[in-house]
Amino acid sequence: MKKLLLSLFLLCTLLPLSAAPCDGGQPRQNKVKVVIDNDFCGDPDGLFQLVHQVLCKTCDIRGIVGGHLTGKGNAGFTSRTDQATESCEKANALLDLMGMKGKIKVVAGSEQPLTSTTTPIASEGARLIVDEARQCTKEKPLFVLCGASLTNVACAHLLDPSIDDKVIVVWIGGQEYEGINGYPPPGYSKVEYNLNLSIAAGQVVFNKSRMRIWQVPRDVYRQCQYGLDEIKVKIAPYGKVGKYLYDALMNTVTMCEKYGIAMGETYILGDSPLVLLSALQTGFEQDPASSYYKYVPAPTINDDGSYGLNHDGRLIRVYYRLDSRLMFGDFEAKMQLLGKAK
């Protein structure tokens, strides 16, 4: 017992106060500064990610950037061409339901995919990333949480390459890596969807920038399956936000069925790892410790979107297994607490 008490005493006196105070208060975990960059006009998984992210107290959300899909009409989820603007409208609608409208800056990124690896597209979204990154450091970086095309991230680099060391890009996108984890899904496309939205943007971020990358490729974000009945029972009943998310998802399911795509029993909430890897980190030695990754040399992204071997590429994190229990369990709990508070 004496050894145990001595160990506890040493732990309390030697640990830095920022990690775990022993005064009976809440742990003073460093807040993670984030900018959310997503195409909220598209797949509703981005809406689920946005709600979850906003409900996380460990995130200091510095802004939300609305992203594009194809930049053309009839882009599957939307017929509008001003898709970044539409993404902002959908983000603001959700923030309004949460009583948060006007409390977080929401700006549009580029309305078009980046097509040049040397010339940026000016937008409020790219400028926001630059401005926020300049206020960060390598030790306390800005997390840019990107669930869509890398257009705005690439433009931020092209506008000011000096921000690279101050940024961690958490990106949902890119196809599988040979030898790391799983295989492509049946009927797969050679180039993964988010990368294909702007291959040039991927080339800027992977081939030209020095930004740290935490990548969640296609075989991994497809792990994030959530039962439709679970959403009906665990999310939909909890306030206006829960109903909004459920309706948005079921509208998409209905739309897919009209085009002959049966969604079955589940839906892939593939953007939710952005929350898991940024907000749901450990208190001690702060990191998303319950998910698994490998460090690999950043591949060269070729003009056709394929990966090229680059032995000299900087090391990036490529995640291959995610803690879905923590990710979805935390979201369910936060939604239920939000619903009870209304």
XYZ file of C-alpha atoms in Angstrom, residues 91-298:
208
model
C -23.736 23.713 -42.445
C -25.459 26.874 -41.236
C -28.840 25.119 -41.194
C -27.427 22.477 -38.853
C -25.688 25.046 -36.660
C -28.985 26.922 -36.426
C -30.739 23.789 -35.158
C -27.980 23.407 -32.576
C -28.259 27.035 -31.440
C -24.777 27.693 -32.813
C -25.427 29.755 -35.930
C -23.090 32.748 -36.055
C -20.841 31.309 -33.334
C -18.562 29.489 -35.787
C -17.272 31.084 -38.969
C -18.624 29.381 -42.096
C -17.078 30.310 -45.453
C -17.125 28.926 -48.961
C -14.135 27.266 -50.512
C -13.590 26.961 -54.233
C -16.673 26.292 -56.346
C -14.536 24.378 -58.848
C -11.991 21.549 -58.530
C -8.360 22.604 -58.660
C -6.920 21.778 -62.095
C -3.461 23.360 -61.803
C -0.643 22.244 -59.510
C 0.906 25.720 -59.569
C -1.959 28.237 -59.560
C -4.312 28.403 -56.569
C -8.007 29.211 -56.717
C -8.627 32.138 -54.389
C -11.465 31.605 -51.921
C -12.446 32.543 -48.393
C -12.009 28.914 -47.425
C -8.400 28.648 -48.559
C -7.591 31.992 -46.949
C -9.169 30.850 -43.667
C -6.887 27.799 -43.593
C -3.857 30.003 -44.237
C -4.809 32.581 -41.602
C -5.494 29.991 -38.918
C -2.374 27.957 -39.702
C -0.179 31.040 -39.360
C -1.314 31.328 -35.742
C -0.275 27.747 -34.961
C 3.073 26.029 -34.503
C 4.621 22.715 -35.433
C 4.154 21.552 -31.830
C 0.545 22.792 -31.634
C -0.658 22.496 -35.209
C -3.904 23.265 -36.954
C -5.865 20.138 -37.811
C -7.544 20.525 -41.209
C -10.284 17.905 -41.250
C -11.076 17.177 -44.865
C -13.840 14.797 -45.884
C -13.907 15.778 -49.537
C -11.671 17.038 -52.303
C -8.285 18.404 -51.242
C -8.844 21.524 -53.370
C -8.974 24.043 -50.519
C -6.039 22.464 -48.671
C -3.947 22.505 -51.840
C -4.878 26.121 -52.541
C -3.856 27.083 -49.003
C -0.428 25.552 -49.615
C -0.051 27.326 -52.948
C -1.037 30.632 -51.349
C 1.496 30.247 -48.531
C 3.800 27.205 -48.436
C 5.255 28.398 -45.116
C 2.173 27.062 -43.292
C 2.993 23.435 -44.148
C 4.845 22.609 -40.920
C 1.974 24.026 -38.864
C -0.735 21.815 -40.361
C -1.925 18.239 -39.976
C -4.314 17.212 -42.743
C -6.698 14.450 -41.709
C -8.106 13.281 -45.024
C -10.869 10.844 -45.865
C -9.816 9.731 -49.305
C -7.510 7.871 -51.617
C -7.573 4.265 -52.722
C -6.094 1.289 -50.947
C -2.387 0.718 -50.317
C -0.982 -2.611 -51.374
C 0.283 -4.573 -48.404
C -1.234 -2.393 -45.685
C -4.754 -3.638 -45.179
C -7.703 -4.735 -47.253
C -8.610 -4.988 -50.882
C -10.674 -2.712 -53.115
C -14.441 -3.303 -52.960
C -16.307 -5.146 -55.718
C -16.780 -2.972 -58.783
C -14.250 -0.465 -57.470
C -13.045 2.574 -59.361
C -9.312 2.808 -59.999
C -9.217 6.257 -58.392
C -11.111 6.749 -55.133
C -14.002 9.235 -55.207
C -12.597 12.104 -53.126
C -9.233 11.966 -54.863
C -10.941 11.892 -58.246
C -12.785 15.130 -57.417
C -9.439 16.875 -57.933
C -6.396 14.787 -58.763
C -4.376 18.000 -59.126
C -5.170 18.924 -55.525
C -3.966 15.522 -54.370
C -0.751 16.037 -56.319
C -0.144 19.380 -54.619
C -0.728 18.059 -51.096
C 1.122 14.738 -51.511
C 3.812 15.582 -54.073
C 4.645 19.226 -53.416
C 3.687 20.195 -49.857
C 5.368 19.217 -46.584
C 2.084 19.005 -44.682
C 1.706 16.132 -42.262
C -0.967 13.775 -43.535
C -3.167 11.347 -41.607
C -4.939 9.444 -44.358
C -8.055 7.284 -44.063
C -8.234 5.478 -47.414
C -11.248 3.852 -49.006
C -10.868 0.369 -47.496
C -10.726 1.959 -44.044
C -13.510 4.526 -44.180
C -15.723 1.741 -45.533
C -15.344 0.123 -42.105
C -17.573 2.852 -40.669
C -20.859 1.073 -41.269
C -23.791 2.101 -39.116
C -27.111 0.258 -39.062
C -30.100 2.163 -40.443
C -32.213 0.806 -37.599
C -29.559 1.978 -35.144
C -29.875 5.501 -36.524
C -33.653 5.286 -36.196
C -33.433 4.172 -32.563
C -30.280 5.865 -31.255
C -30.144 9.145 -33.197
C -33.497 10.118 -34.700
C -35.506 10.473 -31.434
C -33.121 12.992 -29.869
C -34.232 16.503 -30.714
C -34.507 18.411 -33.959
C -30.901 17.630 -34.805
C -31.429 13.879 -34.561
C -34.509 14.048 -36.771
C -32.693 16.265 -39.277
C -29.812 13.810 -39.588
C -32.126 10.821 -39.899
C -34.278 12.496 -42.548
C -31.217 13.587 -44.544
C -29.864 10.057 -44.526
C -33.147 8.394 -45.419
C -33.708 10.869 -48.250
C -30.375 9.724 -49.661
C -31.297 6.069 -49.204
C -34.565 6.685 -51.065
C -32.765 8.541 -53.857
C -30.290 5.678 -54.260
C -33.107 3.150 -54.467
C -34.725 5.164 -57.270
C -31.538 4.693 -59.243
C -31.498 0.964 -58.549
C -28.937 1.062 -55.718
C -30.261 -0.875 -52.734
C -28.537 0.339 -49.557
C -29.486 -2.691 -47.505
C -29.315 -2.546 -43.714
C -26.433 -0.098 -43.261
C -24.893 3.176 -44.386
C -21.217 4.107 -44.416
C -20.654 7.183 -42.228
C -17.224 7.537 -43.744
C -16.468 11.076 -42.548
C -16.845 10.243 -38.860
C -13.148 9.274 -38.477
C -12.392 12.997 -38.713
C -13.928 13.284 -35.244
C -12.338 10.113 -33.914
C -8.804 11.127 -34.885
C -9.004 14.784 -33.839
C -11.345 15.000 -30.850
C -11.369 11.558 -29.247
C -7.718 11.507 -28.243
C -6.186 10.222 -25.035
C -5.605 12.530 -22.089
C -2.171 11.155 -21.290
C 0.259 11.429 -24.233
C -2.444 12.990 -26.350
C -3.101 10.951 -29.486
C -5.922 8.909 -31.100
C -4.419 5.840 -29.476
C -7.169 3.274 -30.083
C -6.937 3.342 -33.876
C -4.141 1.720 -35.838
C -1.904 3.143 -38.550
C 1.371 2.609 -40.331
C 3.909 5.200 -41.373
C 4.622 4.950 -45.090
C 6.489 7.199 -47.523
C 3.972 9.542 -49.129
